[in-house]
mmCIF file of C-alpha atoms in Angstrom:
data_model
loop_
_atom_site.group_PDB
_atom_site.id
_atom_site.type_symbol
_atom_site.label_atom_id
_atom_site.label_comp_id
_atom_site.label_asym_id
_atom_site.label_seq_id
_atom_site.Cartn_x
_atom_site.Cartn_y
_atom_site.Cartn_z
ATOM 1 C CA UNK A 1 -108.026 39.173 29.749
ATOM 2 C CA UNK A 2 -105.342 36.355 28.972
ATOM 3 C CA UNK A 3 -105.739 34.973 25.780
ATOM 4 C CA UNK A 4 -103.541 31.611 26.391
ATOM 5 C CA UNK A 5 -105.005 28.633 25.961
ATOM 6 C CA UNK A 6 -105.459 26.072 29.199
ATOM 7 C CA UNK A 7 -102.499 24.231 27.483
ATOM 8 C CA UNK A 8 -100.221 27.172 27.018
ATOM 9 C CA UNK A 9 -100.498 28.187 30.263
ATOM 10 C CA UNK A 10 -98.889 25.258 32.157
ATOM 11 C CA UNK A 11 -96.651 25.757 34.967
ATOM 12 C CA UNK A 12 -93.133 25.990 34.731
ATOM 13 C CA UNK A 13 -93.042 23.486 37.675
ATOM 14 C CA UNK A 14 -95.736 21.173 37.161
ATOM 15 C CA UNK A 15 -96.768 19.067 40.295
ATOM 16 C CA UNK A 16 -96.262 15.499 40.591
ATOM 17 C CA UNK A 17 -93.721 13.059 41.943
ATOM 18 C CA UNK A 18 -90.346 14.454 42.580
ATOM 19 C CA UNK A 19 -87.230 13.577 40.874
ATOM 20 C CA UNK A 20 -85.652 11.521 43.804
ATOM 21 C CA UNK A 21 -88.828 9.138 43.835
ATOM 22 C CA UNK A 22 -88.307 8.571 39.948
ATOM 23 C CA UNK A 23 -84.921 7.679 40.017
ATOM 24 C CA UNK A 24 -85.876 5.571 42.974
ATOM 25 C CA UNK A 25 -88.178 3.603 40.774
ATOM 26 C CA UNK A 26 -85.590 3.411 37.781
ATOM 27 C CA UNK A 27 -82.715 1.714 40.426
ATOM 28 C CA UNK A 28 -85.398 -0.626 41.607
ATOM 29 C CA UNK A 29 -86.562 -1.426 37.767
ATOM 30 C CA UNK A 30 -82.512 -1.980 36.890
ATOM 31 C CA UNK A 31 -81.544 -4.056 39.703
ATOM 32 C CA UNK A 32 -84.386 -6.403 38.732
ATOM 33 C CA UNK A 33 -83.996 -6.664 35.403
ATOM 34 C CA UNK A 34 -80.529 -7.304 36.031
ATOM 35 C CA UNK A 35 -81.596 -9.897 39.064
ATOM 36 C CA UNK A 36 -83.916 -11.139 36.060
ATOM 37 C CA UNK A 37 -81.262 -11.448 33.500
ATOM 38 C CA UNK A 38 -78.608 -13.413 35.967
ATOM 39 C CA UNK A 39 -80.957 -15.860 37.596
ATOM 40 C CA UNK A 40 -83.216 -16.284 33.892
ATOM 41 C CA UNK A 41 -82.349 -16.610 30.597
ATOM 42 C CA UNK A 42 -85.474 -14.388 29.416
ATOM 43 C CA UNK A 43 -83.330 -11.375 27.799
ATOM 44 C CA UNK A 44 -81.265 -13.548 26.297
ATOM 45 C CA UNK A 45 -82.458 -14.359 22.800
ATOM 46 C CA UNK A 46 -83.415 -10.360 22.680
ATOM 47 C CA UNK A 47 -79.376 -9.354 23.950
ATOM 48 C CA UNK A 48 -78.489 -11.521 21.074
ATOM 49 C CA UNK A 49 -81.181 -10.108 18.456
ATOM 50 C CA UNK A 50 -79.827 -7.180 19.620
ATOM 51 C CA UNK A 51 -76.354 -7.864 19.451
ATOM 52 C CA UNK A 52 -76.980 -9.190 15.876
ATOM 53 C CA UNK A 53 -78.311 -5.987 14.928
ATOM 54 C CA UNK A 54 -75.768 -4.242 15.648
ATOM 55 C CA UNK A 55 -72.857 -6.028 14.362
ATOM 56 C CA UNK A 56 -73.078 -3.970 10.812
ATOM 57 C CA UNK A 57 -72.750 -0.699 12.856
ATOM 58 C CA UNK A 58 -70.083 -1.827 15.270
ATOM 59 C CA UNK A 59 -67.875 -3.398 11.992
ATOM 60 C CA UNK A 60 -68.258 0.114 9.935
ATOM 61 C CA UNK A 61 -67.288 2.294 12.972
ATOM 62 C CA UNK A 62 -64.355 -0.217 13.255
ATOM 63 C CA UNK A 63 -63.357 0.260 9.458
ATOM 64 C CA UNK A 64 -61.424 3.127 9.826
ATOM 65 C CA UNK A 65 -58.839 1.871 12.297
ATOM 66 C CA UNK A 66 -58.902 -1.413 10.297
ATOM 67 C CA UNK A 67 -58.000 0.640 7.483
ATOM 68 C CA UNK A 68 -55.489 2.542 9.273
ATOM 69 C CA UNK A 69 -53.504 -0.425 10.502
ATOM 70 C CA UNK A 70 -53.109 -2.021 7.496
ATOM 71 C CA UNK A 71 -52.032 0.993 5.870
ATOM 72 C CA UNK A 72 -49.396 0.911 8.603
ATOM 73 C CA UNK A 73 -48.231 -2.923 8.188
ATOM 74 C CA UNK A 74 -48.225 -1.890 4.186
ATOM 75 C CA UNK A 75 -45.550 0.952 4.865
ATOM 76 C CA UNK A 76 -43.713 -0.945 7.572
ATOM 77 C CA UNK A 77 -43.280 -3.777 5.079
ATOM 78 C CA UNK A 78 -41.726 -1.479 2.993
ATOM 79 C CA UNK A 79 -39.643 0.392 4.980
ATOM 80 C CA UNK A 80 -38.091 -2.933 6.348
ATOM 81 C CA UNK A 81 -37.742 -4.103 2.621
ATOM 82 C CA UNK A 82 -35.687 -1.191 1.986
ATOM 83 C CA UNK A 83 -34.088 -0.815 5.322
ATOM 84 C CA UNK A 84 -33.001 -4.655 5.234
ATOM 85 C CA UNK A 85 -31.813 -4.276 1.228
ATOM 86 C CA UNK A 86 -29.502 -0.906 3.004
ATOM 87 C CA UNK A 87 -28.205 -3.267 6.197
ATOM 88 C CA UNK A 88 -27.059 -6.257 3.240
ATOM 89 C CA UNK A 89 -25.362 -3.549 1.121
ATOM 90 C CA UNK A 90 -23.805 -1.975 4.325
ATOM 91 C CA UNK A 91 -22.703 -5.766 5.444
ATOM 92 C CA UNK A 92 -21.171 -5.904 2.063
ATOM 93 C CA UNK A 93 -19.427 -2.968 2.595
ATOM 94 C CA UNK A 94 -18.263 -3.634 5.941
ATOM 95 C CA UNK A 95 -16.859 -7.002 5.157
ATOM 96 C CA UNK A 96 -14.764 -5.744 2.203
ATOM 97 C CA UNK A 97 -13.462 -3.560 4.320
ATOM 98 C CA UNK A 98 -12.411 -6.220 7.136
ATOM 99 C CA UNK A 99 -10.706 -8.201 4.953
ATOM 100 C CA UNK A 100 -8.980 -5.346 3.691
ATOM 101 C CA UNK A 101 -8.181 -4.347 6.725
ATOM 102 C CA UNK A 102 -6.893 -7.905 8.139
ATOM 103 C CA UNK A 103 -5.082 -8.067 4.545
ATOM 104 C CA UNK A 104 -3.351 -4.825 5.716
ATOM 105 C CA UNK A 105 -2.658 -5.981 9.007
ATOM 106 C CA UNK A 106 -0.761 -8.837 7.812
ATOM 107 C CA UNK A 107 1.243 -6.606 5.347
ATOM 108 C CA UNK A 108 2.224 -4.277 8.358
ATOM 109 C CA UNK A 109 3.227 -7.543 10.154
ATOM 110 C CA UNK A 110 5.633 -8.654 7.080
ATOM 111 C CA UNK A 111 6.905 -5.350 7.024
ATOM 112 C CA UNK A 112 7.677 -5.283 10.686
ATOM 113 C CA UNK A 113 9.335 -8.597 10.831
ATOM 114 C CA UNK A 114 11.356 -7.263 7.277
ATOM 115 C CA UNK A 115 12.302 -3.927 9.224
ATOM 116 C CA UNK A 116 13.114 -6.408 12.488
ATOM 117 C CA UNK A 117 15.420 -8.570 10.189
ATOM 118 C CA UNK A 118 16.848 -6.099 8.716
ATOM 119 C CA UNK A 119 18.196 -4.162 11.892
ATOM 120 C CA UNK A 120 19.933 -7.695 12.569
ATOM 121 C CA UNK A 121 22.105 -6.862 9.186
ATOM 122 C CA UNK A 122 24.474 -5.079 9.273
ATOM 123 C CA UNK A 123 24.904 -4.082 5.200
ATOM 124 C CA UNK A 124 23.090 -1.705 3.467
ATOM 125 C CA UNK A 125 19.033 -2.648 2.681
ATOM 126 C CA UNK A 126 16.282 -2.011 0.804
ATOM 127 C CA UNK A 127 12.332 -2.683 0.994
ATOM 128 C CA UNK A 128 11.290 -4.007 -2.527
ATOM 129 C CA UNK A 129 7.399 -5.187 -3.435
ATOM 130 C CA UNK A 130 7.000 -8.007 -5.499
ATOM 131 C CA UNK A 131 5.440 -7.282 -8.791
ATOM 132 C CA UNK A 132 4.622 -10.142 -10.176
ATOM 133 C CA UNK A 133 5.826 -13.888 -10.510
ATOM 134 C CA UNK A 134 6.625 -16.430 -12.998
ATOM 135 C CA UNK A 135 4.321 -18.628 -14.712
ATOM 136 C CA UNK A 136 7.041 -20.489 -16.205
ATOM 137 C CA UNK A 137 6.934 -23.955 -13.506
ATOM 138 C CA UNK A 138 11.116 -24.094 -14.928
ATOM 139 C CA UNK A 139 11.718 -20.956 -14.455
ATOM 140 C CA UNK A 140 10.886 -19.664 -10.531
ATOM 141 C CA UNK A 141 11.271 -15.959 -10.932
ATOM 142 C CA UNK A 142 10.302 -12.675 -9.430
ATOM 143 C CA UNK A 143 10.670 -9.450 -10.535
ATOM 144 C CA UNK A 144 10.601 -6.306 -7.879
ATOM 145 C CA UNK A 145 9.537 -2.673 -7.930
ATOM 146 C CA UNK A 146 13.672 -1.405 -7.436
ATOM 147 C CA UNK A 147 15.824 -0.999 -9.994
ATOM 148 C CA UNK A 148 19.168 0.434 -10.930
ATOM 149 C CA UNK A 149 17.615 3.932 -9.440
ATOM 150 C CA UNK A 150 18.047 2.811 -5.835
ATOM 151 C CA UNK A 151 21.187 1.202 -6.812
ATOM 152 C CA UNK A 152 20.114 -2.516 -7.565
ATOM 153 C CA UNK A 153 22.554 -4.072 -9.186
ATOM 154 C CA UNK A 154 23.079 -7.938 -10.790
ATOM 155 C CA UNK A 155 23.700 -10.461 -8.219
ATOM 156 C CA UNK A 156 22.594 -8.740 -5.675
ATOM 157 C CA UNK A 157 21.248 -10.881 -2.368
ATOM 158 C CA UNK A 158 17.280 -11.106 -1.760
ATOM 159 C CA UNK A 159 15.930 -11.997 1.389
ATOM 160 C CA UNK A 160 12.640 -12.158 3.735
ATOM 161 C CA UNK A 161 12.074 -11.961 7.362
ATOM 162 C CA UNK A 162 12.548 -15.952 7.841
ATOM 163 C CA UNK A 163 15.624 -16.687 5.101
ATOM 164 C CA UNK A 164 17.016 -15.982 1.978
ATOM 165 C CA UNK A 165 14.981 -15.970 -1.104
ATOM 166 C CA UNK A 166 17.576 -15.874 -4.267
ATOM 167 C CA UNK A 167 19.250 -13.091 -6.014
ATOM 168 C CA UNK A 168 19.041 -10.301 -8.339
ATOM 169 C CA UNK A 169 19.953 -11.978 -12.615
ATOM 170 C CA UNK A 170 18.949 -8.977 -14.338
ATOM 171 C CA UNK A 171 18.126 -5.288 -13.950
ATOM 172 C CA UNK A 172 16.684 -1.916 -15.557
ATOM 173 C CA UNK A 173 16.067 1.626 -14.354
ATOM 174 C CA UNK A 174 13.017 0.439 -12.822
ATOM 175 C CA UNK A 175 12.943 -2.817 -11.664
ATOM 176 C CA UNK A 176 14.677 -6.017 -11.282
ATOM 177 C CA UNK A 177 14.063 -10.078 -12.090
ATOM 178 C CA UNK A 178 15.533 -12.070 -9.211
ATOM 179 C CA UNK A 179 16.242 -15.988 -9.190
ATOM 180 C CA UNK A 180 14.342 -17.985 -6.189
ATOM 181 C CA UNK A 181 16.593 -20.472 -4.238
ATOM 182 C CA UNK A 182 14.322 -23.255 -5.847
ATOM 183 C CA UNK A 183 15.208 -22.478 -9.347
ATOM 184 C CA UNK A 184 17.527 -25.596 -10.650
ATOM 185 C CA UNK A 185 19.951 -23.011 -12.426
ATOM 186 C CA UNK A 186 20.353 -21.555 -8.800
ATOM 187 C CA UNK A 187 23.165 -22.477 -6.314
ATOM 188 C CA UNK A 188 24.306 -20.716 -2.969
ATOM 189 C CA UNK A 189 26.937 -21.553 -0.792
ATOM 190 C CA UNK A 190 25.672 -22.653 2.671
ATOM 191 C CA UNK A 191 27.648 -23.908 5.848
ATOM 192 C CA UNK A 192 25.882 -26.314 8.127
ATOM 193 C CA UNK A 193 25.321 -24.560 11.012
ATOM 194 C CA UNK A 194 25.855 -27.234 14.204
ATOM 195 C CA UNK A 195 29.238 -28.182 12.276
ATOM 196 C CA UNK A 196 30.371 -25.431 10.465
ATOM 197 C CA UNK A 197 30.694 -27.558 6.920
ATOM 198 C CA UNK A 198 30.386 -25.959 4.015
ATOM 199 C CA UNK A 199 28.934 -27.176 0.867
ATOM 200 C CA UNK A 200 26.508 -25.695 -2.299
ATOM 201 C CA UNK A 201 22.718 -25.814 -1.701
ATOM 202 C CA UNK A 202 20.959 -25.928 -5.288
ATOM 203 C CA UNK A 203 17.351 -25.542 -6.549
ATOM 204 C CA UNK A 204 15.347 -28.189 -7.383
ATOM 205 C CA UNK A 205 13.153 -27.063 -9.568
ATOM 206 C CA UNK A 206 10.032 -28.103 -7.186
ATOM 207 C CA UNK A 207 9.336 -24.442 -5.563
ATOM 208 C CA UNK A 208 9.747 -26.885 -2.046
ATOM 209 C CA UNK A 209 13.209 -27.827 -1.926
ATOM 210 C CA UNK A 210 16.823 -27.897 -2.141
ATOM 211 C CA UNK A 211 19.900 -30.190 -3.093
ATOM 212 C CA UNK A 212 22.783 -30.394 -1.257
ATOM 213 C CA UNK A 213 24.930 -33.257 -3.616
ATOM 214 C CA UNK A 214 28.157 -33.191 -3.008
ATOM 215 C CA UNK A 215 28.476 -33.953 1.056
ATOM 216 C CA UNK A 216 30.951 -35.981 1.587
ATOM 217 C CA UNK A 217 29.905 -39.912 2.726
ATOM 218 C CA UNK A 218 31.047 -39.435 6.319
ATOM 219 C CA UNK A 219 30.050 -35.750 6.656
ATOM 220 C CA UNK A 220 28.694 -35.211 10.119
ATOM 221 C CA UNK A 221 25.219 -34.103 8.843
ATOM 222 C CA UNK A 222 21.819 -34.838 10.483
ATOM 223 C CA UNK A 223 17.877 -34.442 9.877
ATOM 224 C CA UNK A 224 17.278 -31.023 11.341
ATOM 225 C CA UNK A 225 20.476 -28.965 10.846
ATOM 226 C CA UNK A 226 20.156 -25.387 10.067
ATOM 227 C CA UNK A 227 21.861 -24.062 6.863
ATOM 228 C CA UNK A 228 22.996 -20.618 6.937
ATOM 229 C CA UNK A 229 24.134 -18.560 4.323
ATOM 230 C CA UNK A 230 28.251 -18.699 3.988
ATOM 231 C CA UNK A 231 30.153 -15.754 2.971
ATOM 232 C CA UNK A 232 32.066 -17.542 0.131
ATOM 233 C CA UNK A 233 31.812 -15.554 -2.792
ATOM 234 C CA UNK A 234 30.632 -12.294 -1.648
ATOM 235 C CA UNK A 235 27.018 -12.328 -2.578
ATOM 236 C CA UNK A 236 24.975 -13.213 0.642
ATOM 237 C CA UNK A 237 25.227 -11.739 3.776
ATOM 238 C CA UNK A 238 26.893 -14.595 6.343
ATOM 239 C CA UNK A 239 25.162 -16.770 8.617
ATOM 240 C CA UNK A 240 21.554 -15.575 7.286
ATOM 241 C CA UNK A 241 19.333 -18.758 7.266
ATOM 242 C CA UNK A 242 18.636 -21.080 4.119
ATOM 243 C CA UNK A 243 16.938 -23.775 5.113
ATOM 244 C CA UNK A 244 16.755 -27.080 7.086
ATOM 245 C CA UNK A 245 18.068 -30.336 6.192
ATOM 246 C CA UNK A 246 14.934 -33.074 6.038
ATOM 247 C CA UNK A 247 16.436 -36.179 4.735
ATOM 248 C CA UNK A 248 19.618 -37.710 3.945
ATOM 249 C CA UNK A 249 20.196 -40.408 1.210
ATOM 250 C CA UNK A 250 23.221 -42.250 0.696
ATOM 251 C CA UNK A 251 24.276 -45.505 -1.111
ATOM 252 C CA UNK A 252 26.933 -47.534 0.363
ATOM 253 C CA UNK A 253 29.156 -47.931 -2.364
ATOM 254 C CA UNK A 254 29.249 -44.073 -3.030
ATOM 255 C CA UNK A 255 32.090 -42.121 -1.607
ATOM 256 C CA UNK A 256 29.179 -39.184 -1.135
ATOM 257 C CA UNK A 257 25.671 -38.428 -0.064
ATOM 258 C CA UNK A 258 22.913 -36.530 -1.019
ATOM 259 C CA UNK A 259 20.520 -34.217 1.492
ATOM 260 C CA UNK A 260 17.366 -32.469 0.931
ATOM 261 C CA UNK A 261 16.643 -28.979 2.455
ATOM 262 C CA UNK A 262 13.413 -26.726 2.662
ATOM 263 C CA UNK A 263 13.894 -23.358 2.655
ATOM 264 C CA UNK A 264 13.597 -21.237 5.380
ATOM 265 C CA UNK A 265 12.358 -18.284 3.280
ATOM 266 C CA UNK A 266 8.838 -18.109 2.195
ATOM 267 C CA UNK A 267 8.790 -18.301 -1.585
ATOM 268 C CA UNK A 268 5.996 -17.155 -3.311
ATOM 269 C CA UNK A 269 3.948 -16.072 0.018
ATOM 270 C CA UNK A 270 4.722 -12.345 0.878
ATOM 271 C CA UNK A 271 4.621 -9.298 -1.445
ATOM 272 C CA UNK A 272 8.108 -7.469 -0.075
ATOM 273 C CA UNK A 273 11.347 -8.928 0.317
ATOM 274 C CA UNK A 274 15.010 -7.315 1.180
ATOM 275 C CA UNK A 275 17.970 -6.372 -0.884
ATOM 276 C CA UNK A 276 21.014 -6.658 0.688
ATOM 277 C CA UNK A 277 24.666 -4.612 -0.692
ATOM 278 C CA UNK A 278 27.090 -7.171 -0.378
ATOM 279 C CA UNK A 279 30.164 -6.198 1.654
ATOM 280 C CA UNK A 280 32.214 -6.651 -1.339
ATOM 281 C CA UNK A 281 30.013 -4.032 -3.735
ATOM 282 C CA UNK A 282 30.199 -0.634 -3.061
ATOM 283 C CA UNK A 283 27.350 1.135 -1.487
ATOM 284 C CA UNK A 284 26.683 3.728 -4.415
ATOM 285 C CA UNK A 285 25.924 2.346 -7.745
ATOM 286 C CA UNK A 286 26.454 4.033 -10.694
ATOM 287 C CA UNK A 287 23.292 4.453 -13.354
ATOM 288 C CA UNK A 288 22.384 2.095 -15.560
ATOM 289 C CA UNK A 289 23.442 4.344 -18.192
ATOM 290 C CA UNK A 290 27.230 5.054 -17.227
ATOM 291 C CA UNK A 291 29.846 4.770 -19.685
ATOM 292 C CA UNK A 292 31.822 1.344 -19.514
ATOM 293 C CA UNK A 293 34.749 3.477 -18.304
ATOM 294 C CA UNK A 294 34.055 3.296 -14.523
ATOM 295 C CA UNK A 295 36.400 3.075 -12.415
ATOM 296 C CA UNK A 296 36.166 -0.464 -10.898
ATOM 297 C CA UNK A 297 34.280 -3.208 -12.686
ATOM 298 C CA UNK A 298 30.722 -4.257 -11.257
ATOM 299 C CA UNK A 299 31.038 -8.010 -9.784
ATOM 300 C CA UNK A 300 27.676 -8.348 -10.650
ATOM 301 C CA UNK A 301 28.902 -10.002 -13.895
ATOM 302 C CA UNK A 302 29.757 -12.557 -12.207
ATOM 303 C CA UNK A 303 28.030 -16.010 -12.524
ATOM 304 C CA UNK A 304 25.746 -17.242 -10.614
ATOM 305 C CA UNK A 305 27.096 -19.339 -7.064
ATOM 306 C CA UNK A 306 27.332 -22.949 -7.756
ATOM 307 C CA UNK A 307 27.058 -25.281 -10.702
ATOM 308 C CA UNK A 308 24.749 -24.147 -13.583
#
């Protein structure tokens, strides 16, 4: 005898409508509802309640991402604050590097065009770096990294790649102090070029210009001419450009006239220059320190070319 109760003992299957006819009756019930809620506005205020109510959930399951991101935009600020702080520093970097490199391109120019001119020589040569100028505006001086060592010696010529610059007054072991063509106790003798005249150039004093005082009143000298170095006196190397004349003055009751040159050489604007030997000095110096009783005396005592 079965001792189930009438509830216990249901079917497994029970009997009734089958499953097709329910979800019959749920498509019909949603298509209305939705044919309801397009044509009326009856769900309305409840999709909104409803809505409403769920706001708080929606906004809390949203927190996490919300979180998230600006967690991101916090570290991505940062990383760009560094990363742009690196780029400015790397900027700096790179542009002190440019203009050391453009600063060394223009020094390997002035040494090619020094190496160029001096191939057109045919004495002896040597590369010298500029040390360091005078402050002195009466005094226009340079002194080079060459001394008596490489065979520098007093009077010796100096030149650039465009003209001559001066020439050597005094030297040591080590280095040497060389007068600039603009210096008024310089003088050089030139030779005008187109004519072949010869004459003294001196310094001015200026750092711009030289004087050429002593042309004759009907010397066949114009604006423009080229002076070149002349030979007289041993020191420069011949036909090496000075300058060019740029004006002329002369008084009519004065038997001579005056000109004004600018150099061709750029003084004070490059960091090398040239030494020339002079044809007339030997080609191997003695030291500094040799006895006085070498064999043939040093020109380089001699004074300086032109009126002091």
């Amino acid at each position: 005898m079965s001792t189930l109760t009438a509830s216990a003992r249901r079917p497994l299957f029970p009997r009734g409508p089958g499953l097709g006819l329910k979800a019959l009756v749920l498509c019909l019930f949603a298509l209305g509802a939705i044919f309801i809620d397009t044509r009326t506005q009856v769900r309305a205020p409840v999709r909104d309640g409803l809505t409403w109510l769920v706001q708080p959930v929606l906004w809390v399951a949203g927190l996490p991402s919300r979180v998230a991101g600006t967690a991101e935009h916090l570290q991505t600020r940062e990383s760009l604050v560094e990363e742009n702080a690196v780029l400015r520093e790397n900027q700096l970097l790179l542009e002190s590097r440019l203009l050391r490199i453009e600063a060394l391109e223009m020094e390997n120019h002035r040494l090619r065009e020094l190496l160029a001119s001096s191939s057109q020589l045919e004495e002896r040569v040597l590369i010298a770096e500029i040390l360091s100028a005078s402050q002195d505006p009466y005094r226009q001086q340079i002194v080079l990294n060459k001394g008596a060592r490489e065979g520098v010696y007093k009077g010796q010529a100096l030149v650039d790649a465009q003209g001559v610059l001066g020439q050597v007054i005094s030297v040591t072991p080590a280095t040497a102090t060389a007068l600039l063509l603009t210096d008024p106790n310089h003088g050089i003798p030139v030779e005008i070029n187109r004519t072949g005249l010869q004459t003294i150039a001196l310094g001015r004093g200026d750092g711009q210009s030289l004087s050429l005082p002593y042309l004759p009143g009907t010397a066949d000298v114009k604006v423009g001419d080229l002076l070149v170095s002349s030979p007289l006196g041993g020191r420069f190397p011949a036909g090496y450009p000075v300058g060019q004349i740029t004006e002329l003055k002369h008084d009519a009751d004065e038997h001579f006239m005056e000109a004004l040159a600018v150099p061709a050489a750029r003084l004070n604007r490059g960091r090398q220059a040239l030494l020339v030997w002079s044809e007339s000095f030997p080609v191997e110096q003695p030291p500094a320190e040799a006895p006085e009783s070498a064999s043939a005396p040093a020109p380089a005592e001699a004074p300086l070319a032109g009126p002091q």
